CSV table of C-alpha atoms and ligand atoms in Angstrom, one decimal:
chain,number,residue,atom,x,y,z
Y,153,UNK,CA,40.4,125.9,95.1
Y,154,UNK,CA,37.5,125.8,98.0
Y,155,UNK,CA,38.6,127.6,100.5
Y,156,UNK,CA,36.4,130.1,100.5
Y,157,UNK,CA,34.0,127.0,101.5
Y,158,UNK,CA,37.1,127.0,104.5
Y,159,UNK,CA,36.4,130.1,105.4
Y,160,UNK,CA,32.9,130.4,105.7
Y,161,UNK,CA,32.5,127.7,107.7
Y,162,UNK,CA,34.1,129.1,111.2
Y,163,UNK,CA,30.2,129.9,112.2
Y,164,UNK,CA,29.7,133.6,113.5
Y,165,UNK,CA,28.4,134.0,117.7
Y,166,UNK,CA,25.1,135.8,116.3
Y,167,UNK,CA,23.8,133.3,113.5
Y,168,UNK,CA,24.4,131.3,116.8
Y,169,UNK,CA,22.0,133.2,118.9
Y,170,UNK,CA,20.1,133.5,116.3
Y,171,UNK,CA,19.3,129.9,116.2
Y,172,UNK,CA,19.1,129.4,120.1
Y,173,UNK,CA,16.4,132.3,119.5
Y,174,UNK,CA,15.1,130.5,116.7
Y,175,UNK,CA,14.2,127.1,118.8
Y,176,UNK,CA,13.3,128.4,122.1
Y,177,UNK,CA,10.7,130.5,120.1
Y,178,UNK,CA,9.7,127.9,118.5
Y,179,UNK,CA,9.0,125.6,121.0
Y,180,UNK,CA,6.8,128.0,123.7
Y,181,UNK,CA,5.1,129.7,120.7
Y,182,UNK,CA,4.6,127.8,118.2
Y,183,UNK,CA,4.7,124.3,118.8
Y,184,UNK,CA,1.6,124.8,121.3
Y,185,UNK,CA,-0.6,125.5,118.0
Y,186,UNK,CA,0.8,122.6,116.0
Y,187,UNK,CA,0.2,120.0,118.7
Y,188,UNK,CA,-3.0,121.2,119.0
Y,189,UNK,CA,-4.6,120.8,115.9
Y,190,UNK,CA,-2.0,118.0,115.1
Y,191,UNK,CA,-0.9,119.9,112.7
Y,192,UNK,CA,2.2,116.7,112.0
Y,193,UNK,CA,0.1,113.9,110.7
Y,194,UNK,CA,-1.3,115.7,108.3
Y,195,UNK,CA,1.9,118.6,107.2
Y,196,UNK,CA,5.6,118.6,108.3
Y,197,UNK,CA,6.2,116.7,111.7
Y,198,UNK,CA,7.7,118.6,114.8
Y,199,UNK,CA,10.8,119.9,115.0
Y,200,UNK,CA,13.9,119.2,116.8
Y,201,UNK,CA,17.2,120.2,117.9
Y,202,UNK,CA,18.4,119.1,115.1
Y,203,UNK,CA,16.7,120.6,112.3
Y,204,UNK,CA,17.6,124.5,113.8
Y,205,UNK,CA,21.5,123.0,114.2
Y,206,UNK,CA,21.4,121.5,111.4
Y,207,UNK,CA,24.3,122.7,108.4
Y,208,UNK,CA,22.8,124.0,105.0
Y,209,UNK,CA,22.1,121.1,103.1
Y,210,UNK,CA,22.9,121.0,99.2
Y,211,UNK,CA,20.1,118.2,97.3
Y,212,UNK,CA,21.8,116.4,93.9
Y,213,UNK,CA,19.1,115.6,91.7
Y,214,UNK,CA,18.8,113.9,87.9
Y,215,UNK,CA,19.3,111.0,85.6
Y,216,UNK,CA,21.5,108.4,86.1
Y,217,UNK,CA,24.4,109.4,85.0
Y,218,UNK,CA,24.9,112.5,84.9
Y,219,UNK,CA,27.7,113.5,86.7
Y,220,UNK,CA,25.6,113.6,90.2
Y,221,UNK,CA,28.4,111.2,91.9
Y,222,UNK,CA,31.2,112.8,90.3
Y,223,UNK,CA,30.2,116.6,91.1
Y,224,UNK,CA,30.1,115.4,95.0
Y,225,UNK,CA,33.9,114.5,94.2
Y,226,UNK,CA,35.4,117.9,92.1
Y,227,UNK,CA,33.8,120.1,95.3
Y,228,UNK,CA,35.5,118.0,97.6
Y,229,UNK,CA,38.4,117.1,95.6
Y,230,UNK,CA,38.1,113.9,96.9
Y,231,UNK,CA,36.7,110.6,97.5
Y,232,UNK,CA,34.6,109.7,100.0
Y,233,UNK,CA,33.3,106.4,101.2
Y,234,UNK,CA,31.2,104.0,99.6
Y,235,UNK,CA,31.5,106.0,96.1
Y,236,UNK,CA,30.9,104.7,92.9
Y,237,UNK,CA,31.4,106.4,89.8
Y,238,UNK,CA,30.5,104.5,86.2
Y,239,UNK,CA,28.7,105.0,83.2
Y,240,UNK,CA,25.9,103.1,83.8
Y,241,UNK,CA,23.3,104.0,86.5
Y,242,UNK,CA,24.9,103.5,90.1
Y,243,UNK,CA,24.7,105.0,93.0
Y,244,UNK,CA,21.8,103.0,94.7
Y,245,UNK,CA,21.6,104.6,97.3
Y,246,UNK,CA,20.6,107.7,99.0
Y,247,UNK,CA,24.0,109.0,101.0
Y,248,UNK,CA,24.0,112.1,103.1
Y,249,UNK,CA,27.8,113.0,102.9
Y,250,UNK,CA,28.8,115.3,106.4
Y,251,UNK,CA,31.5,115.9,107.9
Y,252,UNK,CA,34.1,113.7,110.4
Y,253,UNK,CA,37.4,113.9,111.5
Y,254,UNK,CA,36.4,109.8,111.5
Y,255,UNK,CA,35.7,108.2,107.9
Y,256,UNK,CA,33.3,106.2,108.2
Y,257,UNK,CA,29.3,105.5,106.8
Y,258,UNK,CA,26.4,105.0,109.3
Y,259,UNK,CA,24.2,103.0,108.2
Y,260,UNK,CA,20.9,104.3,107.6
Y,261,UNK,CA,18.4,102.5,110.7
Y,262,UNK,CA,21.6,104.0,113.4
Y,263,UNK,CA,20.8,107.3,111.4
Y,264,UNK,CA,17.1,107.9,112.5
Y,265,UNK,CA,18.0,106.6,115.3
Y,266,UNK,CA,20.8,108.8,116.2
Y,267,UNK,CA,19.3,112.7,118.7
Y,268,UNK,CA,21.8,114.5,117.0
Y,269,UNK,CA,21.4,114.2,113.5
Y,270,UNK,CA,18.4,115.1,111.9
Y,271,UNK,CA,17.1,112.6,109.8
Y,272,UNK,CA,14.9,110.9,112.0
Y,273,UNK,CA,11.6,111.5,110.6
Y,274,UNK,CA,13.3,109.4,107.6
Y,275,UNK,CA,12.4,106.4,109.3
Y,276,UNK,CA,8.1,106.3,107.8
Y,277,UNK,CA,9.8,105.5,104.7
Y,278,UNK,CA,10.7,101.9,105.5
Y,279,UNK,CA,12.7,99.3,105.7
Y,280,UNK,CA,12.9,99.0,102.0
Y,281,UNK,CA,14.7,103.3,101.9
Y,282,UNK,CA,16.2,102.4,105.2
Y,283,UNK,CA,18.7,100.1,103.7
Y,284,UNK,CA,18.9,102.2,100.6
Y,285,UNK,CA,20.3,105.8,102.6
Y,286,UNK,CA,23.5,106.0,104.3
Y,287,UNK,CA,26.0,109.1,105.9
Y,288,UNK,CA,29.2,109.5,104.3
Y,289,UNK,CA,31.5,110.8,106.6
Y,290,UNK,CA,34.6,112.9,105.6
Y,291,UNK,CA,36.9,115.0,107.2
Y,292,UNK,CA,36.9,117.1,104.5
Y,293,UNK,CA,37.4,120.8,104.4
Y,294,UNK,CA,34.5,121.2,102.6
Y,295,UNK,CA,32.4,119.9,104.5
Y,296,UNK,CA,32.7,122.2,107.9
Y,297,UNK,CA,30.2,125.3,106.7
Y,298,UNK,CA,27.4,122.7,104.4
Y,299,UNK,CA,26.2,118.2,103.7
Y,300,UNK,CA,26.4,116.8,100.5
Y,301,UNK,CA,22.4,114.8,99.3
Y,302,UNK,CA,24.0,112.1,97.0
Y,303,UNK,CA,20.8,110.7,95.1
Y,304,UNK,CA,20.2,107.6,93.2
Y,305,UNK,CA,20.0,108.4,89.6
Y,306,UNK,CA,16.2,108.5,87.9
Y,307,UNK,CA,16.0,105.9,86.3
Y,308,UNK,CA,13.2,105.7,83.4
Y,309,UNK,CA,9.8,103.2,83.2
Y,310,UNK,CA,8.8,100.4,85.5
Y,311,UNK,CA,12.2,100.8,86.9
Y,312,UNK,CA,11.3,103.8,89.1
Y,313,UNK,CA,8.4,103.3,89.5
Y,314,UNK,CA,8.3,99.4,91.0
Y,315,UNK,CA,11.5,99.0,91.9
Y,316,UNK,CA,12.9,100.8,94.9
Y,317,UNK,CA,10.4,98.9,97.0
Y,318,UNK,CA,9.7,102.7,98.6
Y,319,UNK,CA,8.2,106.1,98.2
Y,320,UNK,CA,11.2,107.9,96.0
Y,321,UNK,CA,9.3,110.8,95.1
Y,322,UNK,CA,8.3,110.8,98.1
Y,323,UNK,CA,11.9,110.0,100.0
Y,324,UNK,CA,13.0,113.0,97.7
Y,325,UNK,CA,10.1,115.7,98.7
Y,326,UNK,CA,11.2,115.8,101.9
Y,327,UNK,CA,15.1,116.3,101.7
Y,328,UNK,CA,14.1,119.0,98.8
Y,329,UNK,CA,11.8,120.8,102.3
Y,330,UNK,CA,14.5,120.3,103.9
Y,331,UNK,CA,17.2,120.8,102.5
Y,332,UNK,CA,19.5,125.0,101.4
Y,333,UNK,CA,20.9,124.4,98.1
Y,334,UNK,CA,18.5,121.4,95.3
Y,335,UNK,CA,21.0,121.5,91.5
Y,336,UNK,CA,19.5,119.5,89.2
Y,337,UNK,CA,21.7,118.3,87.3
Y,338,UNK,CA,21.1,117.7,82.8
Y,339,UNK,CA,23.7,115.8,80.3
Y,340,UNK,CA,24.8,118.4,77.5
Y,341,UNK,CA,25.8,115.5,75.7
Y,342,UNK,CA,22.0,113.5,76.1
Y,343,UNK,CA,19.6,114.9,77.1
Y,344,UNK,CA,17.0,114.4,77.0
Y,345,UNK,CA,13.7,114.6,80.6
Y,346,UNK,CA,11.8,111.4,80.9
Y,347,UNK,CA,9.2,111.2,82.7
Y,348,UNK,CA,9.7,110.2,85.8
Y,349,UNK,CA,12.5,112.7,86.2
Y,350,UNK,CA,9.7,115.1,84.9
Y,351,UNK,CA,7.9,113.9,87.8
Y,352,UNK,CA,10.5,113.8,90.3
Y,353,UNK,CA,11.0,117.6,89.2
Y,354,UNK,CA,7.4,118.4,89.5
Y,355,UNK,CA,7.2,117.2,93.2
Y,356,UNK,CA,9.8,119.6,93.9
Y,357,UNK,CA,8.2,122.8,92.4
Y,358,UNK,CA,7.4,124.8,95.9
Y,359,UNK,CA,10.9,124.5,95.9
Y,360,UNK,CA,12.1,125.9,93.1
Y,361,UNK,CA,13.4,129.6,95.4
Y,362,UNK,CA,15.9,127.0,95.8
Y,363,UNK,CA,17.0,124.7,92.2
Y,364,UNK,CA,19.8,125.5,90.6
Y,365,UNK,CA,20.0,124.4,87.3
Y,366,UNK,CA,23.6,122.5,86.0
Y,367,UNK,CA,23.8,121.7,82.6
Y,368,UNK,CA,26.5,119.1,83.4
Y,369,UNK,CA,29.3,117.6,80.4
Y,370,UNK,CA,29.6,120.1,78.6
Y,371,UNK,CA,32.9,119.1,77.7
Y,372,UNK,CA,31.4,116.2,74.8
Y,373,UNK,CA,30.4,119.1,73.1
Y,374,UNK,CA,31.5,121.5,70.7
Y,375,UNK,CA,30.4,125.5,70.1
Y,376,UNK,CA,27.5,124.4,67.6
Y,377,UNK,CA,26.0,121.3,69.4
Y,378,UNK,CA,25.9,123.6,73.1
Y,379,UNK,CA,24.3,126.3,71.3
Y,380,UNK,CA,21.6,123.5,70.7
Y,381,UNK,CA,21.5,121.6,73.8
Y,382,UNK,CA,21.3,124.6,75.5
Y,383,UNK,CA,18.0,125.6,73.4
Y,384,UNK,CA,16.0,121.9,73.6
Y,385,UNK,CA,17.3,122.0,77.6
Y,386,UNK,CA,15.5,125.5,77.9
Y,387,UNK,CA,12.5,125.2,76.0
Y,388,UNK,CA,12.1,121.8,78.2
Y,389,UNK,CA,12.5,122.9,81.3
Y,390,UNK,CA,10.2,125.9,80.9
Y,391,UNK,CA,7.5,123.1,80.1
Y,392,UNK,CA,8.6,121.8,83.6
Y,393,UNK,CA,9.5,124.4,86.1
Y,394,UNK,CA,6.4,126.4,84.8
Y,395,UNK,CA,7.8,129.7,87.1
Y,396,UNK,CA,7.4,133.0,84.6
Y,397,UNK,CA,10.7,133.6,85.3
Y,398,UNK,CA,13.2,132.3,82.5
Y,399,UNK,CA,15.6,129.2,85.3
Y,400,UNK,CA,19.4,129.9,85.6
Y,401,UNK,CA,21.0,126.9,84.1
Y,402,UNK,CA,24.9,126.8,84.6
Y,403,UNK,CA,27.0,125.3,81.7
Y,404,UNK,CA,29.8,123.4,82.6
Y,405,UNK,CA,31.7,120.5,83.5
Y,406,UNK,CA,32.3,119.5,86.5
Y,407,UNK,CA,35.4,116.7,87.4
Y,408,UNK,CA,38.8,117.3,87.2
Y,409,UNK,CA,39.3,115.2,83.7
Y,410,UNK,CA,41.1,117.7,80.3
Y,411,UNK,CA,38.0,119.0,78.1
Y,412,UNK,CA,37.1,117.1,74.7
Y,413,UNK,CA,36.3,120.1,73.4
Y,414,UNK,CA,38.4,123.5,74.5
Y,415,UNK,CA,36.6,126.1,72.3
Y,416,UNK,CA,33.9,126.8,76.0
Y,417,UNK,CA,37.2,127.3,78.3
Y,418,UNK,CA,36.4,130.3,79.3
Y,419,UNK,CA,32.6,129.8,79.3
Y,420,UNK,CA,32.9,127.2,81.5
Y,421,UNK,CA,35.1,128.8,84.4
Y,422,UNK,CA,33.3,131.8,84.8
Y,423,UNK,CA,29.8,129.1,85.1
Y,424,UNK,CA,32.1,127.2,88.1
Y,425,UNK,CA,32.7,130.8,90.0
Y,426,UNK,CA,29.3,131.5,89.0
Y,427,UNK,CA,27.9,128.7,90.6
Y,428,UNK,CA,30.5,128.2,93.6
Y,429,UNK,CA,30.1,131.5,94.5
Y,430,UNK,CA,25.9,130.9,94.9
Y,431,UNK,CA,27.4,128.1,97.6
Y,432,UNK,CA,29.5,130.2,99.6
Y,433,UNK,CA,26.5,132.0,100.7
Y,434,UNK,CA,24.8,129.6,102.1
Y,435,UNK,CA,26.2,128.4,105.1
Y,436,UNK,CA,26.0,132.2,106.2
Y,437,UNK,CA,22.4,132.7,104.8
Y,438,UNK,CA,21.5,129.1,106.7
Y,439,UNK,CA,20.8,131.6,109.4
Y,440,UNK,CA,17.9,134.1,107.4
Y,441,UNK,CA,16.6,130.6,106.1
Y,442,UNK,CA,15.9,129.0,109.0
Y,443,UNK,CA,13.6,132.0,110.2
Y,444,UNK,CA,12.4,132.0,107.0
Y,445,UNK,CA,11.7,128.4,107.1
Y,446,UNK,CA,9.8,128.9,110.4
Y,447,UNK,CA,7.5,132.5,109.1
Y,448,UNK,CA,6.5,130.0,106.4
Y,449,UNK,CA,5.1,126.9,108.6
Y,450,UNK,CA,4.0,128.1,111.1
Y,451,UNK,CA,1.9,130.4,108.6
Y,452,UNK,CA,0.7,127.4,107.2
Y,453,UNK,CA,0.4,126.0,111.3
Y,454,UNK,CA,-2.0,128.7,111.6
Y,455,UNK,CA,-4.1,128.0,108.9
Y,456,UNK,CA,-4.5,125.4,109.1
Y,457,UNK,CA,-5.8,125.4,112.4
Y,458,UNK,CA,-8.6,127.8,111.2
Y,459,UNK,CA,-9.3,124.7,108.9
Y,460,UNK,CA,-9.4,122.0,111.3
Y,461,UNK,CA,-11.4,124.1,113.9
Y,462,UNK,CA,-13.6,124.9,111.5
Y,463,UNK,CA,-14.5,121.7,110.3
Y,464,UNK,CA,-15.2,120.5,114.2
Y,465,UNK,CA,-17.4,123.2,114.1
Y,466,UNK,CA,-19.1,122.1,111.7
Y,467,UNK,CA,-19.5,118.5,113.1
Y,468,UNK,CA,-23.1,117.5,114.1
Y,469,UNK,CA,-22.9,116.6,118.5
Y,470,UNK,CA,-25.2,113.1,118.1
Y,471,UNK,CA,-26.0,111.5,114.5
Y,472,UNK,CA,-24.7,111.5,110.7
Y,473,UNK,CA,-21.3,112.3,112.1
Y,474,UNK,CA,-20.4,109.8,109.0
Y,475,UNK,CA,-22.1,110.9,106.5
Y,476,UNK,CA,-20.9,114.6,107.6
Y,477,UNK,CA,-18.3,114.3,107.5
Y,478,UNK,CA,-17.7,112.2,103.4
Y,479,UNK,CA,-19.6,116.4,103.0
Y,480,UNK,CA,-17.5,118.4,104.5
Y,481,UNK,CA,-14.4,116.2,102.4
Y,482,UNK,CA,-15.9,116.5,99.3
Y,483,UNK,CA,-16.6,120.4,99.8
Y,484,UNK,CA,-13.3,121.8,101.1
Y,485,UNK,CA,-12.8,124.0,98.6
Y,486,UNK,CA,-16.2,125.9,100.5
Y,487,UNK,CA,-14.3,125.7,103.3
Y,488,UNK,CA,-11.3,127.3,101.6
Y,489,UNK,CA,-13.2,130.2,100.4
Y,490,UNK,CA,-14.6,131.1,103.9
Y,491,UNK,CA,-11.7,131.1,105.1
Y,492,UNK,CA,-9.6,133.1,103.1
Y,493,UNK,CA,-12.6,136.1,103.1
Y,494,UNK,CA,-12.8,136.4,107.0
Y,495,UNK,CA,-9.6,136.2,107.7
Y,496,UNK,CA,-8.8,137.7,104.7
Y,497,UNK,CA,-5.7,135.1,104.3
Y,498,UNK,CA,-3.8,134.7,100.5
Y,499,UNK,CA,-5.6,131.4,99.0
Y,500,UNK,CA,-1.7,130.5,98.3
Y,501,UNK,CA,-1.5,130.0,101.6
Y,502,UNK,CA,-3.6,127.5,101.6
Y,503,UNK,CA,-2.2,123.6,101.7
Y,504,UNK,CA,-2.8,121.8,98.5
Y,505,UNK,CA,-6.8,120.8,98.7
Y,506,UNK,CA,-5.9,117.0,97.2
Y,507,UNK,CA,-3.2,116.4,100.0
Y,508,UNK,CA,-5.8,117.3,102.4
Y,509,UNK,CA,-8.4,115.3,101.7
Y,510,UNK,CA,-6.6,112.8,101.5
Y,511,UNK,CA,-5.6,112.9,104.9
Y,512,UNK,CA,-8.9,114.9,106.0
Y,513,UNK,CA,-10.0,111.0,105.3
Y,514,UNK,CA,-8.4,109.1,108.3
Y,515,UNK,CA,-8.8,111.8,110.9
Y,516,UNK,CA,-12.2,111.8,113.7
Y,517,UNK,CA,-13.4,115.0,113.2
Y,518,UNK,CA,-14.8,114.8,116.8
Y,519,UNK,CA,-12.4,115.1,118.3
Y,520,UNK,CA,-10.6,118.1,116.8
Y,521,UNK,CA,-9.9,121.2,119.0
Y,522,UNK,CA,-12.4,124.6,118.7
Y,523,UNK,CA,-11.1,128.0,117.8
Y,524,UNK,CA,-8.5,128.6,120.0
Y,525,UNK,CA,-7.5,132.7,120.4
Y,526,UNK,CA,-5.0,132.7,122.2
Y,527,UNK,CA,-3.0,130.5,120.9
Y,528,UNK,CA,-2.9,132.6,117.8
Y,529,UNK,CA,-2.5,135.2,119.3
Y,530,UNK,CA,1.1,134.1,121.0
Y,531,UNK,CA,1.6,132.8,117.3
Y,532,UNK,CA,1.0,136.7,115.7
Y,533,UNK,CA,2.9,137.7,118.4
Y,534,UNK,CA,5.7,135.5,117.3
Y,535,UNK,CA,6.3,136.6,113.6
Y,536,UNK,CA,5.6,140.2,114.9
Y,537,UNK,CA,7.8,140.5,117.3
Y,538,UNK,CA,10.1,138.0,118.3
Y,539,UNK,CA,11.4,137.3,114.8
Y,540,UNK,CA,11.6,141.1,113.8
Y,541,UNK,CA,14.0,141.0,117.4
Y,542,UNK,CA,16.3,138.2,115.7
Y,543,UNK,CA,16.6,139.4,112.2
Y,544,UNK,CA,18.0,142.1,113.3
Y,545,UNK,CA,20.7,139.7,115.1
Y,546,UNK,CA,21.5,138.5,111.4
Y,547,UNK,CA,24.5,140.9,110.0
Y,548,UNK,CA,23.5,143.9,108.1
Y,549,UNK,CA,25.8,141.9,105.1
Y,550,UNK,CA,22.8,138.9,104.9
Y,551,UNK,CA,19.8,140.8,105.2
Y,552,UNK,CA,21.2,142.8,101.8
Y,553,UNK,CA,21.5,140.0,100.3
Y,554,UNK,CA,17.3,139.7,99.4
Y,555,UNK,CA,16.9,143.0,99.3
Y,556,UNK,CA,17.8,142.4,96.0
Y,557,UNK,CA,14.8,139.8,94.6
Y,558,UNK,CA,12.6,142.6,96.8
Y,559,UNK,CA,12.2,145.5,94.1
Y,560,UNK,CA,11.3,143.1,91.4
Y,561,UNK,CA,9.3,141.3,92.8
Y,562,UNK,CA,6.7,143.8,94.3
Y,563,UNK,CA,5.2,143.9,90.8
Y,564,UNK,CA,3.1,141.4,91.8
Y,565,UNK,CA,1.3,143.7,93.8
Y,566,UNK,CA,3.2,141.3,97.3
Y,567,UNK,CA,3.4,144.2,100.6
Y,568,UNK,CA,6.6,145.0,102.1
Y,569,UNK,CA,6.6,146.7,105.5
Y,570,UNK,CA,8.6,149.7,105.3
Y,571,UNK,CA,9.1,153.5,105.5
Y,572,UNK,CA,10.4,156.2,103.6
Y,573,UNK,CA,12.7,158.3,105.0
Y,574,UNK,CA,16.1,159.8,103.5
Y,575,UNK,CA,19.3,158.8,103.8
Y,576,UNK,CA,22.1,161.1,103.1
Y,577,UNK,CA,19.6,163.5,101.4
Y,578,UNK,CA,18.3,160.3,98.8
Y,579,UNK,CA,14.8,159.0,99.0
Y,580,UNK,CA,15.1,155.3,100.8
Y,581,UNK,CA,12.1,152.8,101.1
Y,582,UNK,CA,13.8,151.5,105.0
Y,583,UNK,CA,12.3,148.2,105.5
Y,584,UNK,CA,11.2,146.8,108.7
Y,585,UNK,CA,8.1,144.5,108.4
Y,586,UNK,CA,7.6,141.2,106.5
Y,587,UNK,CA,7.9,141.5,103.0
Y,588,UNK,CA,5.5,138.7,100.9
Y,589,UNK,CA,6.8,137.1,97.5
Y,590,UNK,CA,4.2,134.8,95.6
Y,591,UNK,CA,4.5,131.5,97.5
Y,592,UNK,CA,7.4,132.4,99.7
Y,593,UNK,CA,8.1,134.5,102.5
Y,594,UNK,CA,11.1,136.6,102.7
Y,595,UNK,CA,11.2,138.8,106.4
Y,596,UNK,CA,13.6,142.0,106.3
Y,597,UNK,CA,14.7,143.5,108.1
Y,598,UNK,CA,16.5,147.2,108.0
Y,599,UNK,CA,17.6,147.2,104.4
Y,600,UNK,CA,17.8,150.4,102.7
Y,601,UNK,CA,16.4,150.3,99.5
Y,602,UNK,CA,16.8,153.3,97.8
Y,603,UNK,CA,14.3,154.3,95.2
Y,604,UNK,CA,15.0,155.6,91.6
G,886,GTP,N1,32.6,113.9,79.5
G,886,GTP,C1,31.5,114.1,81.2
G,886,GTP,N2,32.0,113.3,81.8
G,886,GTP,C2,31.7,113.5,83.0
G,886,GTP,C3,32.0,114.4,84.0
G,886,GTP,N3,31.2,114.1,85.2
G,886,GTP,C4,30.8,112.4,85.1
G,886,GTP,N4,31.2,111.9,84.1
G,886,GTP,C5,31.4,111.0,83.5
G,886,GTP,O1,30.4,109.9,83.4
G,886,GTP,C6,29.5,109.1,83.7
G,886,GTP,C7,29.2,109.0,85.1
G,886,GTP,O2,29.0,109.9,86.5
G,886,GTP,P1,28.4,109.5,87.4
G,886,GTP,O3,29.3,110.8,88.7
G,886,GTP,O4,28.5,108.0,88.3
G,886,GTP,O5,27.7,109.7,87.4
G,886,GTP,P2,26.2,109.3,88.7
G,886,GTP,O6,25.2,110.5,88.4
G,886,GTP,O7,26.2,110.1,89.8
G,886,GTP,O8,25.1,108.7,88.2
G,886,GTP,P3,23.8,107.4,88.5
G,886,GTP,O9,24.7,107.3,90.4
G,886,GTP,O10,24.1,106.2,88.3
G,886,GTP,O11,23.4,108.1,88.8
G,886,GTP,C8,31.0,108.0,85.1
G,886,GTP,O12,31.7,107.6,83.6
G,886,GTP,C9,32.0,110.0,85.0
G,886,GTP,O13,33.6,109.9,84.5
G,886,GTP,C10,31.9,115.6,83.2
G,886,GTP,O14,31.9,116.8,83.3
G,886,GTP,N5,32.5,115.4,81.4
G,887,MG,MG1,25.7,109.1,91.0
């Protein structure tokens, strides 16, 4: 049934070249800027080879018993080592389900020291987490193209907040930042969004472009109830996600058992097709996403350099350092404003103020470096030329995938760098540069959009 995933699993040479190119420009052009301004202490750790090489990952998130583990089983058409399915809270750990000829389980502590895997930074969440983290390897053809991460169901109240013993939301955020898709599962038969789940969704908010929502177990209810549950879910989601667009919800029953109510069979089949088509595009789009992520990272690294060097400039050389530091942290908003004005950077590009203030409190401002324009110029040049060169290597098909939302988003005053031209006598917009969406960056090159 999932033969398409198998086909997509074979990587093309051009995508390999893009990944190699990204590694090189990261190491030679962006990393020096990150190191100079301690970017890794503030935002995200240094990227290693496996971060670039990793297959696209899908993260499953939901309250307990919404069918996350069953969903994976359905996708793989088989079980994986360590699988547990049941009506009570069952999965008690994060499980990365990955391809390997040899089936087995690699425990968390061994995973984070494996230089070939991308999980090394997870060691910062401590032993309590590592004991609850594992990799299950399966020789499933589906996993040749993607990896899937199963998570413990989100519980309510104390059980979620205290009993876990590690920073659950922090781990979720770590994965959310790195995965290609986040599938949020809801149980149509028992629709309820607990405060804890709401908080987890909020932690994923910065990645809303990756989120897909599944109203699972819809086979348990009839068509009338389904309409009501669907409406209730949309109403609740609107409050939690706070995006102006309406979320796309895939309705279905992702398991291999007969449906209890058959009235909606056709709907479920169509929805499944749509969702799987979306997942099918992941291996192809992964190169584009990695490129995109590097652009995002470079822009944040630049803003970070401006902030840190500005703080350095404000520090007195002899007396009153502690007092000044406190004052600067308190008035960080003014520094943001100043940089925004002087460097013409949009407010959405700045790091979260509260988080930045907390991290700054633990740093010695006198050790910060002052502005080194050369480092920034190298990154600008990387964004302007190297990225465009790599972009051109990505097969045209993928470029076209992102040209569609472009037209919609231009209404929000975002920038498309391009030229008007005629193709077969029809006026077209030929996109040659960077396109900035409100929170994310999509880089497009060589696409041609017909003007209506
Ligand atoms: N009716 C119906 N039941 C389902 C479906 N998917 C899963 N189930 C049942 O729901 C229960 C929970 O499934 P799991 O896959 O363990 O759910 P989970 O989200 O992984 O749960 P935790 O690991 O505890 O968070 C099991 O009894 C499954 O058999 C579905 O599509 N329809
Ligand atoms: Mg489970």
